[in-house]
Coordinates of C-alpha atoms in Angstrom, one line a residue:
X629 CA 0.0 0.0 0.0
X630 CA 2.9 2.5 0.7
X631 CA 4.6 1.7 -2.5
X632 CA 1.1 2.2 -4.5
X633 CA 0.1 5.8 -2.7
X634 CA 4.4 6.9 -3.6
X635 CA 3.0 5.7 -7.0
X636 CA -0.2 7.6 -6.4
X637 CA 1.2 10.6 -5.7
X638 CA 4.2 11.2 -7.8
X639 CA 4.1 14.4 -10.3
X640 CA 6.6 13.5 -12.5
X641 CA 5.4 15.2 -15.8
X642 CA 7.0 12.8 -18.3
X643 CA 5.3 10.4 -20.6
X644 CA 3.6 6.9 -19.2
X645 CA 5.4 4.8 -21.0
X646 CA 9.2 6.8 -19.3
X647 CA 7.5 7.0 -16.3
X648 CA 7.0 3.0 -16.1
X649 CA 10.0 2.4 -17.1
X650 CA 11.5 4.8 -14.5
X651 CA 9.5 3.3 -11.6
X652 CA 10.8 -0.1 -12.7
X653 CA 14.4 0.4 -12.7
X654 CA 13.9 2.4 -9.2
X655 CA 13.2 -0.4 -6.9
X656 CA 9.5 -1.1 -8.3
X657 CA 10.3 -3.5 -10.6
X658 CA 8.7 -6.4 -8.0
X659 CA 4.9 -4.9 -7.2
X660 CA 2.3 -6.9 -9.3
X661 CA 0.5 -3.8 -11.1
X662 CA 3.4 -2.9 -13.1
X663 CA 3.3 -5.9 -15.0
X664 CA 1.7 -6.2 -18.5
X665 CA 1.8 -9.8 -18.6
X666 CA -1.1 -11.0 -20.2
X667 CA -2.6 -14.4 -18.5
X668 CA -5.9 -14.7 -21.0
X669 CA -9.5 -14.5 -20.0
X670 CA -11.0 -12.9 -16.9
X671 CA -10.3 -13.7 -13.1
X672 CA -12.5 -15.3 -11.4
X673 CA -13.2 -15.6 -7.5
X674 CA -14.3 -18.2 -4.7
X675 CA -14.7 -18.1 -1.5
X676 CA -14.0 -21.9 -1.4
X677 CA -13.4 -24.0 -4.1
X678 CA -13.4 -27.6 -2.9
X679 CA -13.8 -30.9 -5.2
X680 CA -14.4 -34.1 -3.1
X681 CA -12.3 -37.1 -3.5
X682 CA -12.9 -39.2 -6.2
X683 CA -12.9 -43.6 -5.0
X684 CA -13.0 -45.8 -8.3
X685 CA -12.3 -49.6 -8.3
X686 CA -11.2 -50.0 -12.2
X687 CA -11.0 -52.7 -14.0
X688 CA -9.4 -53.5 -17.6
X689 CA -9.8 -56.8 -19.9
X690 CA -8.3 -56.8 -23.5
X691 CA -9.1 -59.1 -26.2
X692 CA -6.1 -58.8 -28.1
X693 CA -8.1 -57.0 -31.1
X694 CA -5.4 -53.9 -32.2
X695 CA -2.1 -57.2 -32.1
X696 CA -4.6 -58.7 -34.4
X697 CA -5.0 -56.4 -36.9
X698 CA -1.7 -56.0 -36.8
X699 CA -1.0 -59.6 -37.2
X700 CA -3.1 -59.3 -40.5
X701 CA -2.6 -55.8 -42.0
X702 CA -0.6 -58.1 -44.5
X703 CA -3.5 -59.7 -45.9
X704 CA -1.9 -63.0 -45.3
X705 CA -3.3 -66.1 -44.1
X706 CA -0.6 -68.1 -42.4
X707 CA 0.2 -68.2 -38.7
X708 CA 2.3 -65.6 -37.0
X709 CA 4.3 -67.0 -34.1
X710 CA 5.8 -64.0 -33.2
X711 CA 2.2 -61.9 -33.2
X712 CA 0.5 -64.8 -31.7
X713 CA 3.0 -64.5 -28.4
X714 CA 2.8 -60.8 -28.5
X715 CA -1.3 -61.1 -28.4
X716 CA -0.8 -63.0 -25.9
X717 CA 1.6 -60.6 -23.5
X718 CA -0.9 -57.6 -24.4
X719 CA -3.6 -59.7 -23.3
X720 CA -2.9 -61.0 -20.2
X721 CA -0.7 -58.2 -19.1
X722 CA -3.1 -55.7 -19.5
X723 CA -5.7 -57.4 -17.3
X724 CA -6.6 -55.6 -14.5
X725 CA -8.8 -56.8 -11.5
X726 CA -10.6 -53.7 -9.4
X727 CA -7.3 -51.4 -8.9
X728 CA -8.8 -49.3 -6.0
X729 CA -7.9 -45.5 -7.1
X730 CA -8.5 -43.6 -4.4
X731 CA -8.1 -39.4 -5.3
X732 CA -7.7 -37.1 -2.5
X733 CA -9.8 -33.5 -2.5
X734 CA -8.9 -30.2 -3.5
X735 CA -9.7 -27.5 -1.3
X736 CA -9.0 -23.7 -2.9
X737 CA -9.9 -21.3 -0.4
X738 CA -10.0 -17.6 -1.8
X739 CA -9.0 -18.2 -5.3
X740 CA -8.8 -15.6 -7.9
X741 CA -7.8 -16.6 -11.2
X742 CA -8.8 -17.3 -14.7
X743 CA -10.5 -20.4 -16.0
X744 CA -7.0 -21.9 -17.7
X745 CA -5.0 -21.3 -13.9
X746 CA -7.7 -22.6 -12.3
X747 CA -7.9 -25.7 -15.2
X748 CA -4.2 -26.4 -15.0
X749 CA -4.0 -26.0 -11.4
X750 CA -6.6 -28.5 -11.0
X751 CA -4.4 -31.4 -13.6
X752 CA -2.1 -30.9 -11.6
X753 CA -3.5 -32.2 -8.6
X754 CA -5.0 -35.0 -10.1
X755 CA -1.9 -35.9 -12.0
X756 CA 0.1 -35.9 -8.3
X757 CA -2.9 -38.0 -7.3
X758 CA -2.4 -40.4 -10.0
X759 CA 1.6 -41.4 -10.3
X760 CA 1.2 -41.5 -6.4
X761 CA -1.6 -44.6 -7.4
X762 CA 0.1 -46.3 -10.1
X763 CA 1.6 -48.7 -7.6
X764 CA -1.9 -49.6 -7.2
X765 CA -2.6 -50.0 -10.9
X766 CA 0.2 -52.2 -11.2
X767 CA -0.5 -54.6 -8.2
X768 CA -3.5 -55.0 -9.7
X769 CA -2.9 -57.2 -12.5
X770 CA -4.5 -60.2 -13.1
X771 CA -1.1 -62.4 -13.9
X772 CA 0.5 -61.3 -10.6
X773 CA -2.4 -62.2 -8.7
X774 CA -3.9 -59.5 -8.0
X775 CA -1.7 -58.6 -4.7
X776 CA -2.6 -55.5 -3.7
X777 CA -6.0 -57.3 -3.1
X778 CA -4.6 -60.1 -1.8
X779 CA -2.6 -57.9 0.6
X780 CA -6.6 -55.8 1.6
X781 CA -8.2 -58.9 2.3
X782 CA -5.7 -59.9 4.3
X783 CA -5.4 -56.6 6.4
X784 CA -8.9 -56.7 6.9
X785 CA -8.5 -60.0 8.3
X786 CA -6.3 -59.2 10.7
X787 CA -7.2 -55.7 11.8
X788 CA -10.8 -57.5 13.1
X789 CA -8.8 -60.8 14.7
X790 CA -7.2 -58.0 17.2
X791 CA -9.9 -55.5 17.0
X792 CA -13.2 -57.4 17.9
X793 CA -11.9 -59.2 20.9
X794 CA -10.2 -56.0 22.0
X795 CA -14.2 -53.9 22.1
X796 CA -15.4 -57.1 23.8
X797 CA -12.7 -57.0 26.3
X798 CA -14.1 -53.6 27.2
X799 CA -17.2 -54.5 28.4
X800 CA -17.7 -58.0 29.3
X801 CA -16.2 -61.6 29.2
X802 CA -18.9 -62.7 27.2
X803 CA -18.3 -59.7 24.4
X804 CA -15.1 -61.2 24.9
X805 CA -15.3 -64.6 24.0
X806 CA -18.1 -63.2 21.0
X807 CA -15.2 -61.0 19.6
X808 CA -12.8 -63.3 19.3
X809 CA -15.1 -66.0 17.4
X810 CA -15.9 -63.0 15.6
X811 CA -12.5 -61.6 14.7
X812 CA -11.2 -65.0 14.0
X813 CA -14.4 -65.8 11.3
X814 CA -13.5 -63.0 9.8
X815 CA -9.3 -63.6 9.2
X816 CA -10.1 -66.9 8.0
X817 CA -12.7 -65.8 5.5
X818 CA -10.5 -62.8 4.2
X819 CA -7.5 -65.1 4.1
X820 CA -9.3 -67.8 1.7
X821 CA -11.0 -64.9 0.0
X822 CA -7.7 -63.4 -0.5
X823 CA -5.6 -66.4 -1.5
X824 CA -7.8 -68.5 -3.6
X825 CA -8.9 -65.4 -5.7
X826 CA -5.0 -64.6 -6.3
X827 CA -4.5 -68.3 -7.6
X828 CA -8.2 -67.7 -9.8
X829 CA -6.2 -65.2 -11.5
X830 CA -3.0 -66.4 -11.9
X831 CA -4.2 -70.1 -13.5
X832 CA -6.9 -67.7 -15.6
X833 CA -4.3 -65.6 -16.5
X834 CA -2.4 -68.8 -17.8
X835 CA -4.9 -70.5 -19.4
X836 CA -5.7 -66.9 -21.4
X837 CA -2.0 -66.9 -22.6
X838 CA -1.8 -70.4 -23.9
X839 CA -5.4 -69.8 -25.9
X840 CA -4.2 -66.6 -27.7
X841 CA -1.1 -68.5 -28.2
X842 CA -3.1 -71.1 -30.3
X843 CA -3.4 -68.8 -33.1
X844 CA -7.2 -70.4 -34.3
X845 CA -9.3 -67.1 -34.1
X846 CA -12.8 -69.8 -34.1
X847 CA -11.6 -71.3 -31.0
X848 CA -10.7 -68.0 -29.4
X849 CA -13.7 -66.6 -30.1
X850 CA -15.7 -69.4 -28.7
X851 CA -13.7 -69.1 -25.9
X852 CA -14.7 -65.8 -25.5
X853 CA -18.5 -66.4 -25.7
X854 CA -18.1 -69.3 -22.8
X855 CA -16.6 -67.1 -20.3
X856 CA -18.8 -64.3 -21.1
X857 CA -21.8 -66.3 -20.5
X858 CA -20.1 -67.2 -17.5
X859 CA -19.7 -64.0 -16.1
X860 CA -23.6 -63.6 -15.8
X861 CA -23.7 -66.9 -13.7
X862 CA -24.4 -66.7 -9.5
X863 CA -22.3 -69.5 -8.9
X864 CA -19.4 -71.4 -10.2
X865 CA -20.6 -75.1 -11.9
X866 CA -17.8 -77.4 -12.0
X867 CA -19.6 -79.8 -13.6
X868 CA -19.8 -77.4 -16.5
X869 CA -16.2 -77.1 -16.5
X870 CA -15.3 -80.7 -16.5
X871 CA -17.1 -80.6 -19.2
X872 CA -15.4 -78.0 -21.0
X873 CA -12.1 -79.8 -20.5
X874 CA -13.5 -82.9 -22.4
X875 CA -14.4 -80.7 -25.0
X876 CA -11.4 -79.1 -25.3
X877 CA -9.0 -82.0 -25.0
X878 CA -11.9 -83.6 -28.0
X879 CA -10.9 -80.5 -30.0
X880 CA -7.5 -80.3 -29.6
X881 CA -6.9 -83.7 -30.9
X882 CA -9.4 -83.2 -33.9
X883 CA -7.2 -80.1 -34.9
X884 CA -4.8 -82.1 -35.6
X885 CA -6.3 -83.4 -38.7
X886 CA -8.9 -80.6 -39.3
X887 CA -6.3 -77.2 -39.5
X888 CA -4.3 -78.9 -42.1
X889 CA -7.1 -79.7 -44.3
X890 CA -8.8 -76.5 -43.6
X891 CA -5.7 -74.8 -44.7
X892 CA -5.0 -76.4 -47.5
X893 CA -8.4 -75.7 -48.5
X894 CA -7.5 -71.6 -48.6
X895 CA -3.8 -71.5 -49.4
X896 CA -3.0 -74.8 -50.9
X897 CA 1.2 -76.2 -49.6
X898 CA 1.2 -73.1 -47.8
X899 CA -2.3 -73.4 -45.8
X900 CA -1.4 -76.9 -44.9
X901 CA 1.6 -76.4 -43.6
X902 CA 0.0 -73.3 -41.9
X903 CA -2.9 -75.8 -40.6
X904 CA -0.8 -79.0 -39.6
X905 CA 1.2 -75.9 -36.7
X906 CA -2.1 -75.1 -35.1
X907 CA -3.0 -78.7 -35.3
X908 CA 0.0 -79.7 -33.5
X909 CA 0.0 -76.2 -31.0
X910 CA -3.6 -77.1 -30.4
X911 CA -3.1 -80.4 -29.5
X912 CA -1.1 -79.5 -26.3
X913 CA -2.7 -75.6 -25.8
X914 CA -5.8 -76.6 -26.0
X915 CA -6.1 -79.4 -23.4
X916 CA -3.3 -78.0 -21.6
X917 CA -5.9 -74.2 -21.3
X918 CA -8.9 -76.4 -20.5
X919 CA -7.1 -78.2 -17.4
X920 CA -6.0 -74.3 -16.4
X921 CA -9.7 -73.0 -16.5
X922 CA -11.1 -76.1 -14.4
X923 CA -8.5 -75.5 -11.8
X924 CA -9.7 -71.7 -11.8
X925 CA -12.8 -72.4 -11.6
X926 CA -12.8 -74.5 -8.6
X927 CA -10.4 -71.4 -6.6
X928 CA -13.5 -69.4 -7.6
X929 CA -15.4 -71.8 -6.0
X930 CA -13.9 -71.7 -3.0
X931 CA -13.1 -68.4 -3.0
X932 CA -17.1 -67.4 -3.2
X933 CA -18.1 -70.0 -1.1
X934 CA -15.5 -67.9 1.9
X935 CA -17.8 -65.0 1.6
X936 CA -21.0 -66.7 0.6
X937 CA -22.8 -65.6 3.7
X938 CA -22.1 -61.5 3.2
X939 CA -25.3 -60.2 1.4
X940 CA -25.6 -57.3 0.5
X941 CA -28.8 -55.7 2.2
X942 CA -30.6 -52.5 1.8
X943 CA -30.8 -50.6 5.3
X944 CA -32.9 -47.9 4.6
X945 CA -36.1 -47.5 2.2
X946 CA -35.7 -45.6 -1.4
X947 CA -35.6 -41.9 -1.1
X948 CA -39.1 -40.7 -2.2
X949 CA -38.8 -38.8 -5.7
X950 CA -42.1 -36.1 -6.5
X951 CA -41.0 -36.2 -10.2
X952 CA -40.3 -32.7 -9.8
X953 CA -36.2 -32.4 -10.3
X954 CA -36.4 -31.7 -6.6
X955 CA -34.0 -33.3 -4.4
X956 CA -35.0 -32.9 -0.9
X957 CA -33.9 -34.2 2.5
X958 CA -34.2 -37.8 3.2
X959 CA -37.7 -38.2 4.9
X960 CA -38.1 -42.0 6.7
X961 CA -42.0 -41.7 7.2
X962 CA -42.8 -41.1 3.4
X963 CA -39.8 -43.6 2.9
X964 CA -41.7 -46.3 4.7
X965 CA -44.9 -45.0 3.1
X966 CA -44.1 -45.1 -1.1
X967 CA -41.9 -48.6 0.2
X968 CA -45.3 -50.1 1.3
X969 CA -46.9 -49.1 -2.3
X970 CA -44.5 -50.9 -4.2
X971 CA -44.8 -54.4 -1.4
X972 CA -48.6 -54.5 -1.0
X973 CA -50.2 -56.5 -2.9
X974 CA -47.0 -57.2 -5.2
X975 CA -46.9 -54.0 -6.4
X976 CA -50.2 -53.4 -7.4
X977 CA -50.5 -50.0 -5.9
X978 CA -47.2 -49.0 -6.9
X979 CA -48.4 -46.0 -9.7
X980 CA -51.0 -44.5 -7.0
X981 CA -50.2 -41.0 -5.6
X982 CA -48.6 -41.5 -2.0
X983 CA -50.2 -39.5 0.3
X984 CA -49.1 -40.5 4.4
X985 CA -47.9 -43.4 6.2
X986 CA -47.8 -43.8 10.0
X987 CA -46.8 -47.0 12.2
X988 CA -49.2 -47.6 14.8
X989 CA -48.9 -49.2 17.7
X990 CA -47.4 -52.8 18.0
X991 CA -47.0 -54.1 14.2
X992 CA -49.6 -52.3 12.2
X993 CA -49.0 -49.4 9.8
X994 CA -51.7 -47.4 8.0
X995 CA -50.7 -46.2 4.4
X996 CA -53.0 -43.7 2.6
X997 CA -52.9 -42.7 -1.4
X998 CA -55.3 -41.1 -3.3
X999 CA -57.5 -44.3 -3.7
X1000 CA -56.8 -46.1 -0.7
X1001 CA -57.0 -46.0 3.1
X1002 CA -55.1 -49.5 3.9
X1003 CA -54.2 -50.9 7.2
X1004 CA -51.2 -53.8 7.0
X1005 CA -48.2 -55.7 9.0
X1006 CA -45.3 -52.9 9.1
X1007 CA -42.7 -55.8 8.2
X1008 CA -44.2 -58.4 6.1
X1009 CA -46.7 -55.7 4.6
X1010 CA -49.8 -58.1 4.3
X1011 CA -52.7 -56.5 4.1
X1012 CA -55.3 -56.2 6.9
X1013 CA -57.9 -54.4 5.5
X1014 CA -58.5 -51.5 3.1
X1015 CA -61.2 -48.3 2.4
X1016 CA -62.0 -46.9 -0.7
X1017 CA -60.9 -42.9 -0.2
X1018 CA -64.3 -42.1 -1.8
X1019 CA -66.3 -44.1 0.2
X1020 CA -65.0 -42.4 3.5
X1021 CA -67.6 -40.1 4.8
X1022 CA -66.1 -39.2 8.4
X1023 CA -62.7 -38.4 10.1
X1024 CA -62.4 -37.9 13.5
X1025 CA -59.3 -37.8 16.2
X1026 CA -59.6 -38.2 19.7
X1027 CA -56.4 -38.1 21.6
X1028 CA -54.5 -40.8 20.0
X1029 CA -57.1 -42.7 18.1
X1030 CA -58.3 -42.0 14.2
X1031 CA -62.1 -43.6 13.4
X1032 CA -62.6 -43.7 10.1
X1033 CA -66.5 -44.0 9.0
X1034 CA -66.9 -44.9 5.5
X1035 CA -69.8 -46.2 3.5
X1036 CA -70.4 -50.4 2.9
X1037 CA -67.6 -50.6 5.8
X1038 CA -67.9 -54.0 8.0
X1039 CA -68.0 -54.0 11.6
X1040 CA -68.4 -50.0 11.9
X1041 CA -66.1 -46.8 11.8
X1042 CA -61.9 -48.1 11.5
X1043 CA -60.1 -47.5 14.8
X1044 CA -56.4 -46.1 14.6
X1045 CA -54.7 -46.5 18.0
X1046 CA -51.2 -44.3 17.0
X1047 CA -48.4 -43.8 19.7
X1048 CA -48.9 -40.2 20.2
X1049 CA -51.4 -37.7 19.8
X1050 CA -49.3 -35.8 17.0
X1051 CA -49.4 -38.7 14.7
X1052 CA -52.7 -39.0 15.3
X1053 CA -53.2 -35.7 14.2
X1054 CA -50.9 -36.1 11.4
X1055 CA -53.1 -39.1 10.2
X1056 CA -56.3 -37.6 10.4
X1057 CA -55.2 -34.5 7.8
X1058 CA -53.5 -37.4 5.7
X1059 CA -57.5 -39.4 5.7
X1060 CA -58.7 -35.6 5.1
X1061 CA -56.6 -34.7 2.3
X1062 CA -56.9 -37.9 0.4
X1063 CA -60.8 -37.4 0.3
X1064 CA -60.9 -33.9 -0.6
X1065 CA -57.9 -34.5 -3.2
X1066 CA -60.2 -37.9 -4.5
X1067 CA -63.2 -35.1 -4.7
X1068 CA -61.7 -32.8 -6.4
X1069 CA -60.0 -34.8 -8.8
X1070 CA -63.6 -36.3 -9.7
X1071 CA -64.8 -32.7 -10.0
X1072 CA -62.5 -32.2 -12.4
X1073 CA -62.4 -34.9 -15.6
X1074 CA -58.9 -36.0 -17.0
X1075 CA -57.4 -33.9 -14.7
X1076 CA -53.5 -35.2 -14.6
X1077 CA -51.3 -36.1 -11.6
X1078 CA -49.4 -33.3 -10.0
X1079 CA -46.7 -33.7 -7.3
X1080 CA -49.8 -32.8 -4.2
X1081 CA -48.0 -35.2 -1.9
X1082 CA -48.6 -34.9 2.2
X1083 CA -44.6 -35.1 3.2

């Protein structure tokens, strides 16, 4: 500030350009606002500029498509050994299995810059980020194993063996003796977990290298097809794959006779000559790649079987949504409430208009929409019994009890025992606003749905 008012107050009657140039070479040559760099675009201010952190597990398969279009750019039909075993390498080594990629935040607090500072200030983070997770990346390779997974479930494993018993200690003997069968569940199931899928990967990883190795496109692609198809399956069949190996120790043997003739077929000398190496490769690839995925397929096995028990479980109910691009705060009554319409009677009131839920007391719930007043079991939501919103003629609330007159009703008005007199309350104008919604909607003849929920 003391350099900008000597600045400010200077009456040095030369030209601008001498007088810059003057100030410059007097000591001034540092302070930002003589500069004429030019940084491109206007500055722009935050008060806080903050991008979370970013968690990806990432995961890579190749084919080996780009070596073989470069195997065959030539237009020739014979059989490259030399592409075939660099297929092979690009296939299996650029497998990956679930690399976890964990980016930390970027906080900015005041910044004021333009778009490109802010831009490359931001690739720079992430870049840092990035070389400081490659080690990540390359334990994560399906031919080593996968050993930066190996090496997770294993510290998982151990951290609860020592954990559990240690929070039990703390309060009882019992807790005790539950947190060390606890802990010790859990390091045997994360050590077999861990283990068998390293070897999955390694013998898949094999068996992949000595079927691109092959060099017979049909049986690669077939190949292809039956794992795909076996991705979508729940469990591992080794059935199936014993199976497979009797196929493909069937087929390696046939090639033996088939390639050459096949080959001489489309190239004449050449073709067979061509033909009779795959045979032969096949013969001992083929079986040899069969044997590699059974034994694979029986570490899966066991490794699913460690972790069989470990559904995964919803703990909450959906988040209701209005339809009207309004994301609001998470709401467990209405939750509960739009959860029952899609349970109750298999889903068959799952397109009405959710209007109030409430839990009554013991295991009851009453669930209102724009057509229904319906009274069912809060956990296995079977119904109890139902009203008909237009057939309602009465609401009334007396402490904490809702009655519910309504016309062709059995066994008189429909008794509501809540746990406090505020749901009660909040019932009754639920009942109330269904009917006069149901009336007004009758008043008015193809009128459409709008977002008139009770929250």
């Amino acid at each position: 500030d003391a350099a900008q008012n000597v600045v400010d107050s200077s009456t040095i009657t030369v030209p601008e350009e001498k007088q810059t140039e003057d100030l410059r070479s007097s000591g001034f040559r540092h302070l930002k606002f003589l500069r004429k760099e030019w940084t491109g675009g206007e500055k722009m201010y935050f008060e806080m500029l903050q991008l979370h952190p970013v968690v990806v597990n990432l995961s890579f398969y190749g084919t080996g498509a780009m070596m073989q279009r470069a195997s065959t750019e030539g237009g020739g039909l014979s059989y490259n050994p030399m592409f075939a075993a660099m297929k092979a390498l690009g296939v299996v080594v650029t497998n990956i299995d679930k690399a976890p990629i964990a980016l930390n935040a970027l906080m900015l607090e005041r910044p004021f810059a333009t778009q490109q500072e802010l831009v490359s200030s931001i690739r720079k983070h992430y870049r840092s980020q990035l070389i400081t997770q490659l080690y990540k990346l390359v334990g994560s390779f399906e031919f080593l194993g996968n050993p930066v997974g190996l090496v997770n479930n294993l510290g998982t494993g151990v951290h609860d063996f020592f954990y559990e018993p240690a929070q039990g200690l703390m309060k009882s003997p019992a807790d005790f003796a539950k947190g060390m069968s606890k802990g010790s569940a859990s390091l045997f199931k994360n050590m077999n977990y861990g283990v068998f899928n390293a070897a999955s990967k390694i013998t898949g990883s094999m068996s992949k290298t000595l079927v691109q190795l092959s060099g017979d496109e049909d049986y690669i692609r077939k190949r292809q097809e039956t794992q795909s198809a076996r991705l979508k399956q729940t469990s591992t069949n080794l059935a199936q794959g014993r199976q497979e190996l009797a196929n493909e120790v069937s087929e390696g043997f046939m090639g033996i006779f088939a390639k050459p003739l096949a080959g001489a077929k489309e190239a004449g000398a050449s073709g067979f000559f061509s033909g009779l190496g795959k045979g032969l490769l096949g013969a001992v690839v083929k079986p040899t790649a069969g044997l590699m995925d059974l034994t694979s397929q029986a570490a899966e096995g066991v490794r699913n079987t460690s972790k069989s028990g470990e559904a995964i479980r919803r703990i909450r109910p959906p988040r209701v949504n209005l339809g009207d691009g309004i994301l609001r705060h998470y709401d467990a009554r209405s939750a509960h409430g739009c959860d029952a319409m899609r349970r109750i009677r298999e889903g068959a009131w799952k397109d009405h208009r959710y209007i109030g839920f409430c839990a009554l007391e013991g295991t009851e719930a009453v669930l209102v929409t724009d057509k229904h007043v319906c009274m069912h079991n809060f956990n296995t939501h079977e119904e109890k019994w139902e009203l008909a919103v237009t057939a309602i003629t009465q609401v009334s609330v007396e402490g904490n009890v809702v009655s519910v007159t309504a016309t062709g009703s059995k066994g008189g008005p429909k008794s509501l025992k809540c746990t406090d007199g505020r749901y009660a309350e909040y019932l009754g104008e639920a009942v109330r606003r269904a009917v006069s919604l149901a009336s007004s909607d009758g008043r008015r003849p193809g009128a459409g749905r709008t977002s008139e929920y009770m929250l």
